[in-house]
Amino acid sequence: MIERHFADLADAAARTSASAATIEQWGRRLADVLGSGGRLLACGNGGSAAEAQHLTGEFVGRFLHERRPYSAISLHAETSALTAVLNDYGEQEMFARGVRAHGRRGDVLIALSTSGRSQNVLAAVKSAHEIGMTTWALTGPAPNTLAAICDGAVAVESPSTATVQELHLALVHALCSVFDEVTGVTAGGGR
Protein backbone atom coordinates (compact mmCIF):
# COMPACT_ATOMS: atom_id res chain seq x y z
CA MET A 1 0.00 0.00 0.00
CA ILE A 2 2.69 2.53 1.00
CA GLU A 3 4.76 1.67 -2.07
CA ARG A 4 1.76 2.36 -4.30
CA HIS A 5 1.16 5.69 -2.57
CA PHE A 6 4.76 6.76 -3.12
CA ALA A 7 4.61 5.65 -6.76
CA ASP A 8 1.42 7.67 -7.29
CA LEU A 9 3.00 10.65 -5.54
CA ALA A 10 6.11 10.46 -7.71
CA ASP A 11 3.99 10.21 -10.86
CA ALA A 12 1.83 13.20 -9.90
CA ALA A 13 4.92 15.20 -8.88
CA ALA A 14 6.51 14.57 -12.27
CA ARG A 15 3.38 15.87 -14.02
CA THR A 16 3.10 18.86 -11.65
CA SER A 17 6.71 19.88 -12.33
CA ALA A 18 5.44 21.27 -15.64
CA SER A 19 3.96 24.10 -13.53
CA ALA A 20 7.35 25.35 -12.36
CA ALA A 21 7.17 28.43 -14.61
CA THR A 22 3.77 29.35 -13.13
CA ILE A 23 5.10 29.11 -9.58
CA GLU A 24 8.11 31.20 -10.62
CA GLN A 25 5.78 33.90 -12.00
CA TRP A 26 3.62 33.82 -8.87
CA GLY A 27 6.66 34.16 -6.61
CA ARG A 28 7.90 37.19 -8.54
CA ARG A 29 4.46 38.83 -8.54
CA LEU A 30 3.99 38.12 -4.84
CA ALA A 31 7.37 39.73 -4.11
CA ASP A 32 6.15 42.89 -5.86
CA VAL A 33 2.78 42.88 -4.08
CA LEU A 34 4.05 42.15 -0.56
CA GLY A 35 7.17 44.27 -1.01
CA SER A 36 5.01 47.29 -1.78
CA GLY A 37 2.80 46.81 1.29
CA GLY A 38 0.13 44.58 -0.25
CA ARG A 39 -1.39 41.53 1.36
CA LEU A 40 -1.72 37.81 0.71
CA LEU A 41 -5.00 36.13 1.65
CA ALA A 42 -5.50 32.37 1.51
CA CYS A 43 -8.45 30.03 1.97
CA GLY A 44 -9.43 26.40 1.81
CA ASN A 45 -11.42 23.75 3.68
CA GLY A 46 -10.12 20.84 5.77
CA GLY A 47 -6.65 19.81 4.62
CA SER A 48 -6.62 22.76 2.21
CA ALA A 49 -7.24 25.07 5.18
CA ALA A 50 -4.17 23.59 6.83
CA GLU A 51 -2.15 24.24 3.65
CA ALA A 52 -3.50 27.80 3.47
CA GLN A 53 -2.45 28.43 7.06
CA HIS A 54 0.95 26.85 6.40
CA LEU A 55 1.39 29.21 3.44
CA THR A 56 0.53 32.37 5.35
CA GLY A 57 2.66 31.26 8.30
CA GLU A 58 5.71 31.12 6.02
CA PHE A 59 5.21 34.80 5.13
CA VAL A 60 4.40 36.15 8.58
CA GLY A 61 7.22 34.08 10.05
CA ARG A 62 9.95 32.96 7.70
CA PHE A 63 10.61 30.17 5.26
CA LEU A 64 14.25 29.01 5.39
CA HIS A 65 16.14 32.15 6.34
CA GLU A 66 15.57 35.19 8.50
CA ARG A 67 13.70 38.06 6.86
CA ARG A 68 11.10 40.66 7.66
CA PRO A 69 7.47 39.58 8.09
CA TYR A 70 4.89 40.16 5.36
CA SER A 71 1.13 40.64 5.59
CA ALA A 72 -0.53 37.26 5.01
CA ILE A 73 -3.87 36.08 6.41
CA SER A 74 -5.45 32.65 6.30
CA LEU A 75 -9.15 33.44 6.22
CA HIS A 76 -10.28 30.51 8.36
CA ALA A 77 -7.79 31.11 11.18
CA GLU A 78 -9.66 33.78 13.13
CA THR A 79 -12.22 31.46 14.69
CA SER A 80 -14.42 34.06 16.43
CA ALA A 81 -14.94 36.05 13.24
CA LEU A 82 -15.33 32.89 11.17
CA THR A 83 -17.96 31.35 13.42
CA ALA A 84 -19.84 34.65 13.61
CA VAL A 85 -19.92 34.86 9.81
CA LEU A 86 -21.02 31.22 9.57
CA ASN A 87 -23.79 31.85 12.09
CA ASP A 88 -25.01 35.15 10.62
CA TYR A 89 -24.40 34.69 6.88
CA GLY A 90 -23.94 30.98 6.19
CA GLU A 91 -21.19 28.76 4.90
CA GLN A 92 -20.94 30.29 1.43
CA GLU A 93 -19.95 33.67 2.89
CA MET A 94 -17.35 32.35 5.34
CA PHE A 95 -14.35 33.33 3.19
CA ALA A 96 -15.97 35.94 0.92
CA ARG A 97 -16.72 38.22 3.84
CA GLY A 98 -13.09 37.97 5.00
CA VAL A 99 -11.92 38.85 1.50
CA ARG A 100 -14.12 41.95 1.54
CA ALA A 101 -12.86 42.87 5.03
CA HIS A 102 -9.12 42.37 4.47
CA GLY A 103 -8.52 42.43 0.71
CA ARG A 104 -7.60 45.50 -1.29
CA ARG A 105 -7.17 46.16 -5.00
CA GLY A 106 -3.88 44.63 -6.09
CA ASP A 107 -3.65 42.11 -3.24
CA VAL A 108 -3.44 38.37 -3.93
CA LEU A 109 -5.84 35.58 -2.92
CA ILE A 110 -4.58 32.00 -3.11
CA ALA A 111 -7.51 29.59 -3.04
CA LEU A 112 -6.92 25.91 -2.33
CA SER A 113 -9.39 23.13 -3.10
CA THR A 114 -8.69 19.52 -3.96
CA SER A 115 -12.01 19.25 -5.81
CA GLY A 116 -12.07 22.75 -7.29
CA ARG A 117 -15.79 22.88 -6.44
CA SER A 118 -15.94 24.23 -2.88
CA GLN A 119 -18.71 26.84 -2.96
CA ASN A 120 -17.27 28.97 -0.15
CA VAL A 121 -13.87 29.10 -1.92
CA LEU A 122 -15.52 29.99 -5.23
CA ALA A 123 -17.44 32.79 -3.48
CA ALA A 124 -14.18 34.14 -2.04
CA VAL A 125 -12.65 34.27 -5.53
CA LYS A 126 -15.69 36.11 -6.90
CA SER A 127 -15.44 38.66 -4.06
CA ALA A 128 -11.72 39.08 -4.73
CA HIS A 129 -12.40 39.81 -8.39
CA GLU A 130 -15.02 42.40 -7.43
CA ILE A 131 -12.42 44.41 -5.50
CA GLY A 132 -9.60 43.99 -8.02
CA MET A 133 -7.46 41.33 -6.38
CA THR A 134 -5.36 38.77 -8.25
CA THR A 135 -6.59 35.21 -7.71
CA TRP A 136 -4.58 31.99 -7.97
CA ALA A 137 -5.77 28.45 -7.35
CA LEU A 138 -4.13 25.26 -6.20
CA THR A 139 -6.54 22.47 -7.09
CA GLY A 140 -6.88 18.81 -7.86
CA PRO A 141 -7.49 17.52 -11.38
CA ALA A 142 -8.64 19.97 -14.05
CA PRO A 143 -10.90 20.98 -15.51
CA ASN A 144 -12.67 22.35 -12.46
CA THR A 145 -14.60 25.51 -11.66
CA LEU A 146 -12.00 27.05 -9.33
CA ALA A 147 -9.18 26.73 -11.85
CA ALA A 148 -11.46 28.19 -14.53
CA ILE A 149 -12.43 31.34 -12.61
CA CYS A 150 -9.01 32.24 -11.18
CA ASP A 151 -6.38 34.39 -12.87
CA GLY A 152 -3.99 31.44 -12.68
CA ALA A 153 -4.08 27.86 -11.46
CA VAL A 154 -1.94 24.84 -10.81
CA ALA A 155 -3.99 21.65 -10.97
CA VAL A 156 -2.45 18.52 -9.50
CA GLU A 157 -3.47 15.58 -11.66
CA SER A 158 -4.17 12.79 -9.21
CA PRO A 159 -7.35 11.02 -8.14
CA SER A 160 -6.02 10.85 -4.57
CA THR A 161 -6.93 13.73 -2.26
CA ALA A 162 -3.89 12.90 -0.11
CA THR A 163 -1.54 13.14 -3.09
CA VAL A 164 -3.08 16.45 -4.19
CA GLN A 165 -2.62 17.90 -0.68
CA GLU A 166 0.95 16.62 -0.43
CA LEU A 167 1.84 18.27 -3.72
CA HIS A 168 0.08 21.48 -2.67
CA LEU A 169 2.51 21.62 0.25
CA ALA A 170 5.44 21.14 -2.13
CA LEU A 171 4.04 23.97 -4.30
CA VAL A 172 3.67 26.21 -1.22
CA HIS A 173 7.33 25.62 -0.37
CA ALA A 174 8.40 26.20 -3.98
CA LEU A 175 6.49 29.51 -4.00
CA CYS A 176 8.19 30.58 -0.77
CA SER A 177 11.57 29.62 -2.18
CA VAL A 178 11.03 31.74 -5.30
CA PHE A 179 9.78 34.64 -3.17
CA ASP A 180 12.88 34.53 -0.95
CA GLU A 181 15.18 34.31 -3.96
CA VAL A 182 13.52 37.27 -5.67
CA THR A 183 13.61 39.38 -2.50
CA GLY A 184 17.27 38.57 -1.85
CA VAL A 185 16.83 36.56 1.34
CA THR A 186 19.98 34.61 2.16
CA ALA A 187 21.28 32.31 4.88
CA GLY A 188 22.98 35.29 6.49
CA GLY A 189 19.68 36.96 7.33
CA GLY A 190 18.48 38.76 4.23
CA ARG A 191 16.06 41.61 3.88
PDB file of C-alpha atoms in Angstrom:
ATOM      1  CA  MET A   1       0.000   0.000   0.000  1.00  0.00           C
ATOM      2  CA  ILE A   2       2.686   2.531   0.996  1.00  0.00           C
ATOM      3  CA  GLU A   3       4.763   1.667  -2.066  1.00  0.00           C
ATOM      4  CA  ARG A   4       1.758   2.356  -4.296  1.00  0.00           C
ATOM      5  CA  HIS A   5       1.158   5.691  -2.568  1.00  0.00           C
ATOM      6  CA  PHE A   6       4.761   6.759  -3.124  1.00  0.00           C
ATOM      7  CA  ALA A   7       4.605   5.647  -6.757  1.00  0.00           C
ATOM      8  CA  ASP A   8       1.416   7.668  -7.292  1.00  0.00           C
ATOM      9  CA  LEU A   9       2.995  10.651  -5.539  1.00  0.00           C
ATOM     10  CA  ALA A  10       6.110  10.460  -7.713  1.00  0.00           C
ATOM     11  CA  ASP A  11       3.993  10.208 -10.859  1.00  0.00           C
ATOM     12  CA  ALA A  12       1.831  13.203  -9.903  1.00  0.00           C
ATOM     13  CA  ALA A  13       4.917  15.202  -8.882  1.00  0.00           C
ATOM     14  CA  ALA A  14       6.513  14.568 -12.268  1.00  0.00           C
ATOM     15  CA  ARG A  15       3.378  15.875 -14.016  1.00  0.00           C
ATOM     16  CA  THR A  16       3.102  18.857 -11.646  1.00  0.00           C
ATOM     17  CA  SER A  17       6.710  19.883 -12.326  1.00  0.00           C
ATOM     18  CA  ALA A  18       5.444  21.274 -15.637  1.00  0.00           C
ATOM     19  CA  SER A  19       3.960  24.097 -13.526  1.00  0.00           C
ATOM     20  CA  ALA A  20       7.352  25.354 -12.362  1.00  0.00           C
ATOM     21  CA  ALA A  21       7.168  28.432 -14.607  1.00  0.00           C
ATOM     22  CA  THR A  22       3.775  29.349 -13.134  1.00  0.00           C
ATOM     23  CA  ILE A  23       5.097  29.105  -9.578  1.00  0.00           C
ATOM     24  CA  GLU A  24       8.109  31.203 -10.617  1.00  0.00           C
ATOM     25  CA  GLN A  25       5.780  33.901 -11.996  1.00  0.00           C
ATOM     26  CA  TRP A  26       3.618  33.818  -8.872  1.00  0.00           C
ATOM     27  CA  GLY A  27       6.662  34.159  -6.609  1.00  0.00           C
ATOM     28  CA  ARG A  28       7.900  37.194  -8.541  1.00  0.00           C
ATOM     29  CA  ARG A  29       4.459  38.827  -8.537  1.00  0.00           C
ATOM     30  CA  LEU A  30       3.995  38.120  -4.836  1.00  0.00           C
ATOM     31  CA  ALA A  31       7.370  39.726  -4.111  1.00  0.00           C
ATOM     32  CA  ASP A  32       6.145  42.885  -5.859  1.00  0.00           C
ATOM     33  CA  VAL A  33       2.781  42.876  -4.077  1.00  0.00           C
ATOM     34  CA  LEU A  34       4.054  42.154  -0.562  1.00  0.00           C
ATOM     35  CA  GLY A  35       7.173  44.266  -1.014  1.00  0.00           C
ATOM     36  CA  SER A  36       5.008  47.290  -1.777  1.00  0.00           C
ATOM     37  CA  GLY A  37       2.799  46.812   1.287  1.00  0.00           C
ATOM     38  CA  GLY A  38       0.131  44.576  -0.249  1.00  0.00           C
ATOM     39  CA  ARG A  39      -1.390  41.534   1.361  1.00  0.00           C
ATOM     40  CA  LEU A  40      -1.725  37.812   0.708  1.00  0.00           C
ATOM     41  CA  LEU A  41      -5.002  36.129   1.647  1.00  0.00           C
ATOM     42  CA  ALA A  42      -5.502  32.368   1.512  1.00  0.00           C
ATOM     43  CA  CYS A  43      -8.448  30.032   1.970  1.00  0.00           C
ATOM     44  CA  GLY A  44      -9.431  26.400   1.814  1.00  0.00           C
ATOM     45  CA  ASN A  45     -11.424  23.749   3.679  1.00  0.00           C
ATOM     46  CA  GLY A  46     -10.122  20.843   5.767  1.00  0.00           C
ATOM     47  CA  GLY A  47      -6.651  19.813   4.621  1.00  0.00           C
ATOM     48  CA  SER A  48      -6.625  22.759   2.214  1.00  0.00           C
ATOM     49  CA  ALA A  49      -7.242  25.073   5.179  1.00  0.00           C
ATOM     50  CA  ALA A  50      -4.167  23.589   6.830  1.00  0.00           C
ATOM     51  CA  GLU A  51      -2.154  24.237   3.649  1.00  0.00           C
ATOM     52  CA  ALA A  52      -3.505  27.805   3.469  1.00  0.00           C
ATOM     53  CA  GLN A  53      -2.449  28.427   7.059  1.00  0.00           C
ATOM     54  CA  HIS A  54       0.952  26.846   6.404  1.00  0.00           C
ATOM     55  CA  LEU A  55       1.390  29.207   3.442  1.00  0.00           C
ATOM     56  CA  THR A  56       0.535  32.372   5.345  1.00  0.00           C
ATOM     57  CA  GLY A  57       2.657  31.263   8.297  1.00  0.00           C
ATOM     58  CA  GLU A  58       5.710  31.115   6.017  1.00  0.00           C
ATOM     59  CA  PHE A  59       5.208  34.804   5.125  1.00  0.00           C
ATOM     60  CA  VAL A  60       4.399  36.146   8.581  1.00  0.00           C
ATOM     61  CA  GLY A  61       7.220  34.076  10.046  1.00  0.00           C
ATOM     62  CA  ARG A  62       9.946  32.960   7.695  1.00  0.00           C
ATOM     63  CA  PHE A  63      10.611  30.171   5.259  1.00  0.00           C
ATOM     64  CA  LEU A  64      14.247  29.013   5.387  1.00  0.00           C
ATOM     65  CA  HIS A  65      16.136  32.153   6.341  1.00  0.00           C
ATOM     66  CA  GLU A  66      15.574  35.188   8.504  1.00  0.00           C
ATOM     67  CA  ARG A  67      13.700  38.059   6.860  1.00  0.00           C
ATOM     68  CA  ARG A  68      11.103  40.659   7.659  1.00  0.00           C
ATOM     69  CA  PRO A  69       7.472  39.578   8.094  1.00  0.00           C
ATOM     70  CA  TYR A  70       4.893  40.157   5.362  1.00  0.00           C
ATOM     71  CA  SER A  71       1.127  40.641   5.586  1.00  0.00           C
ATOM     72  CA  ALA A  72      -0.532  37.255   5.015  1.00  0.00           C
ATOM     73  CA  ILE A  73      -3.867  36.083   6.407  1.00  0.00           C
ATOM     74  CA  SER A  74      -5.451  32.651   6.304  1.00  0.00           C
ATOM     75  CA  LEU A  75      -9.150  33.444   6.222  1.00  0.00           C
ATOM     76  CA  HIS A  76     -10.276  30.513   8.360  1.00  0.00           C
ATOM     77  CA  ALA A  77      -7.789  31.109  11.178  1.00  0.00           C
ATOM     78  CA  GLU A  78      -9.660  33.775  13.134  1.00  0.00           C
ATOM     79  CA  THR A  79     -12.218  31.465  14.689  1.00  0.00           C
ATOM     80  CA  SER A  80     -14.416  34.056  16.429  1.00  0.00           C
ATOM     81  CA  ALA A  81     -14.939  36.053  13.239  1.00  0.00           C
ATOM     82  CA  LEU A  82     -15.328  32.887  11.165  1.00  0.00           C
ATOM     83  CA  THR A  83     -17.957  31.348  13.416  1.00  0.00           C
ATOM     84  CA  ALA A  84     -19.841  34.654  13.613  1.00  0.00           C
ATOM     85  CA  VAL A  85     -19.916  34.857   9.809  1.00  0.00           C
ATOM     86  CA  LEU A  86     -21.020  31.217   9.566  1.00  0.00           C
ATOM     87  CA  ASN A  87     -23.792  31.848  12.090  1.00  0.00           C
ATOM     88  CA  ASP A  88     -25.010  35.145  10.624  1.00  0.00           C
ATOM     89  CA  TYR A  89     -24.405  34.693   6.877  1.00  0.00           C
ATOM     90  CA  GLY A  90     -23.944  30.981   6.191  1.00  0.00           C
ATOM     91  CA  GLU A  91     -21.189  28.760   4.895  1.00  0.00           C
ATOM     92  CA  GLN A  92     -20.935  30.290   1.427  1.00  0.00           C
ATOM     93  CA  GLU A  93     -19.946  33.670   2.890  1.00  0.00           C
ATOM     94  CA  MET A  94     -17.350  32.348   5.343  1.00  0.00           C
ATOM     95  CA  PHE A  95     -14.346  33.334   3.191  1.00  0.00           C
ATOM     96  CA  ALA A  96     -15.965  35.937   0.920  1.00  0.00           C
ATOM     97  CA  ARG A  97     -16.723  38.219   3.840  1.00  0.00           C
ATOM     98  CA  GLY A  98     -13.095  37.966   5.001  1.00  0.00           C
ATOM     99  CA  VAL A  99     -11.921  38.850   1.501  1.00  0.00           C
ATOM    100  CA  ARG A 100     -14.120  41.952   1.539  1.00  0.00           C
ATOM    101  CA  ALA A 101     -12.857  42.874   5.026  1.00  0.00           C
ATOM    102  CA  HIS A 102      -9.122  42.373   4.465  1.00  0.00           C
ATOM    103  CA  GLY A 103      -8.524  42.432   0.713  1.00  0.00           C
ATOM    104  CA  ARG A 104      -7.605  45.498  -1.290  1.00  0.00           C
ATOM    105  CA  ARG A 105      -7.165  46.157  -4.996  1.00  0.00           C
ATOM    106  CA  GLY A 106      -3.876  44.625  -6.091  1.00  0.00           C
ATOM    107  CA  ASP A 107      -3.651  42.106  -3.238  1.00  0.00           C
ATOM    108  CA  VAL A 108      -3.442  38.371  -3.925  1.00  0.00           C
ATOM    109  CA  LEU A 109      -5.835  35.575  -2.923  1.00  0.00           C
ATOM    110  CA  ILE A 110      -4.578  31.998  -3.109  1.00  0.00           C
ATOM    111  CA  ALA A 111      -7.511  29.589  -3.045  1.00  0.00           C
ATOM    112  CA  LEU A 112      -6.925  25.908  -2.333  1.00  0.00           C
ATOM    113  CA  SER A 113      -9.392  23.132  -3.099  1.00  0.00           C
ATOM    114  CA  THR A 114      -8.690  19.518  -3.958  1.00  0.00           C
ATOM    115  CA  SER A 115     -12.014  19.250  -5.808  1.00  0.00           C
ATOM    116  CA  GLY A 116     -12.072  22.747  -7.289  1.00  0.00           C
ATOM    117  CA  ARG A 117     -15.785  22.876  -6.444  1.00  0.00           C
ATOM    118  CA  SER A 118     -15.937  24.228  -2.883  1.00  0.00           C
ATOM    119  CA  GLN A 119     -18.706  26.839  -2.960  1.00  0.00           C
ATOM    120  CA  ASN A 120     -17.268  28.975  -0.150  1.00  0.00           C
ATOM    121  CA  VAL A 121     -13.873  29.099  -1.920  1.00  0.00           C
ATOM    122  CA  LEU A 122     -15.515  29.992  -5.234  1.00  0.00           C
ATOM    123  CA  ALA A 123     -17.444  32.789  -3.484  1.00  0.00           C
ATOM    124  CA  ALA A 124     -14.180  34.140  -2.042  1.00  0.00           C
ATOM    125  CA  VAL A 125     -12.645  34.273  -5.531  1.00  0.00           C
ATOM    126  CA  LYS A 126     -15.690  36.107  -6.897  1.00  0.00           C
ATOM    127  CA  SER A 127     -15.436  38.657  -4.061  1.00  0.00           C
ATOM    128  CA  ALA A 128     -11.721  39.081  -4.733  1.00  0.00           C
ATOM    129  CA  HIS A 129     -12.405  39.814  -8.393  1.00  0.00           C
ATOM    130  CA  GLU A 130     -15.018  42.404  -7.433  1.00  0.00           C
ATOM    131  CA  ILE A 131     -12.415  44.414  -5.503  1.00  0.00           C
ATOM    132  CA  GLY A 132      -9.604  43.992  -8.022  1.00  0.00           C
ATOM    133  CA  MET A 133      -7.462  41.326  -6.382  1.00  0.00           C
ATOM    134  CA  THR A 134      -5.363  38.770  -8.247  1.00  0.00           C
ATOM    135  CA  THR A 135      -6.590  35.206  -7.710  1.00  0.00           C
ATOM    136  CA  TRP A 136      -4.581  31.992  -7.974  1.00  0.00           C
ATOM    137  CA  ALA A 137      -5.766  28.452  -7.349  1.00  0.00           C
ATOM    138  CA  LEU A 138      -4.128  25.257  -6.200  1.00  0.00           C
ATOM    139  CA  THR A 139      -6.537  22.469  -7.086  1.00  0.00           C
ATOM    140  CA  GLY A 140      -6.883  18.812  -7.859  1.00  0.00           C
ATOM    141  CA  PRO A 141      -7.485  17.523 -11.385  1.00  0.00           C
ATOM    142  CA  ALA A 142      -8.637  19.967 -14.053  1.00  0.00           C
ATOM    143  CA  PRO A 143     -10.902  20.982 -15.510  1.00  0.00           C
ATOM    144  CA  ASN A 144     -12.668  22.349 -12.461  1.00  0.00           C
ATOM    145  CA  THR A 145     -14.598  25.511 -11.657  1.00  0.00           C
ATOM    146  CA  LEU A 146     -11.999  27.049  -9.334  1.00  0.00           C
ATOM    147  CA  ALA A 147      -9.179  26.730 -11.846  1.00  0.00           C
ATOM    148  CA  ALA A 148     -11.456  28.188 -14.525  1.00  0.00           C
ATOM    149  CA  ILE A 149     -12.432  31.339 -12.611  1.00  0.00           C
ATOM    150  CA  CYS A 150      -9.011  32.239 -11.177  1.00  0.00           C
ATOM    151  CA  ASP A 151      -6.382  34.394 -12.872  1.00  0.00           C
ATOM    152  CA  GLY A 152      -3.992  31.444 -12.681  1.00  0.00           C
ATOM    153  CA  ALA A 153      -4.079  27.864 -11.465  1.00  0.00           C
ATOM    154  CA  VAL A 154      -1.935  24.836 -10.808  1.00  0.00           C
ATOM    155  CA  ALA A 155      -3.987  21.649 -10.970  1.00  0.00           C
ATOM    156  CA  VAL A 156      -2.447  18.517  -9.498  1.00  0.00           C
ATOM    157  CA  GLU A 157      -3.467  15.584 -11.664  1.00  0.00           C
ATOM    158  CA  SER A 158      -4.172  12.787  -9.206  1.00  0.00           C
ATOM    159  CA  PRO A 159      -7.350  11.021  -8.144  1.00  0.00           C
ATOM    160  CA  SER A 160      -6.016  10.851  -4.566  1.00  0.00           C
ATOM    161  CA  THR A 161      -6.928  13.735  -2.260  1.00  0.00           C
ATOM    162  CA  ALA A 162      -3.893  12.903  -0.107  1.00  0.00           C
ATOM    163  CA  THR A 163      -1.544  13.144  -3.089  1.00  0.00           C
ATOM    164  CA  VAL A 164      -3.082  16.453  -4.185  1.00  0.00           C
ATOM    165  CA  GLN A 165      -2.624  17.900  -0.685  1.00  0.00           C
ATOM    166  CA  GLU A 166       0.950  16.618  -0.425  1.00  0.00           C
ATOM    167  CA  LEU A 167       1.836  18.274  -3.715  1.00  0.00           C
ATOM    168  CA  HIS A 168       0.076  21.478  -2.673  1.00  0.00           C
ATOM    169  CA  LEU A 169       2.507  21.616   0.250  1.00  0.00           C
ATOM    170  CA  ALA A 170       5.441  21.143  -2.135  1.00  0.00           C
ATOM    171  CA  LEU A 171       4.044  23.965  -4.297  1.00  0.00           C
ATOM    172  CA  VAL A 172       3.673  26.207  -1.225  1.00  0.00           C
ATOM    173  CA  HIS A 173       7.331  25.619  -0.371  1.00  0.00           C
ATOM    174  CA  ALA A 174       8.396  26.204  -3.977  1.00  0.00           C
ATOM    175  CA  LEU A 175       6.488  29.506  -4.004  1.00  0.00           C
ATOM    176  CA  CYS A 176       8.189  30.576  -0.770  1.00  0.00           C
ATOM    177  CA  SER A 177      11.573  29.616  -2.176  1.00  0.00           C
ATOM    178  CA  VAL A 178      11.030  31.742  -5.297  1.00  0.00           C
ATOM    179  CA  PHE A 179       9.783  34.640  -3.167  1.00  0.00           C
ATOM    180  CA  ASP A 180      12.884  34.525  -0.949  1.00  0.00           C
ATOM    181  CA  GLU A 181      15.183  34.307  -3.960  1.00  0.00           C
ATOM    182  CA  VAL A 182      13.523  37.272  -5.665  1.00  0.00           C
ATOM    183  CA  THR A 183      13.608  39.380  -2.498  1.00  0.00           C
ATOM    184  CA  GLY A 184      17.271  38.566  -1.849  1.00  0.00           C
ATOM    185  CA  VAL A 185      16.828  36.560   1.342  1.00  0.00           C
ATOM    186  CA  THR A 186      19.985  34.614   2.164  1.00  0.00           C
ATOM    187  CA  ALA A 187      21.283  32.310   4.875  1.00  0.00           C
ATOM    188  CA  GLY A 188      22.984  35.294   6.490  1.00  0.00           C
ATOM    189  CA  GLY A 189      19.676  36.959   7.326  1.00  0.00           C
ATOM    190  CA  GLY A 190      18.477  38.757   4.230  1.00  0.00           C
ATOM    191  CA  ARG A 191      16.062  41.610   3.881  1.00  0.00           C
TER     192      ARG A 191
END
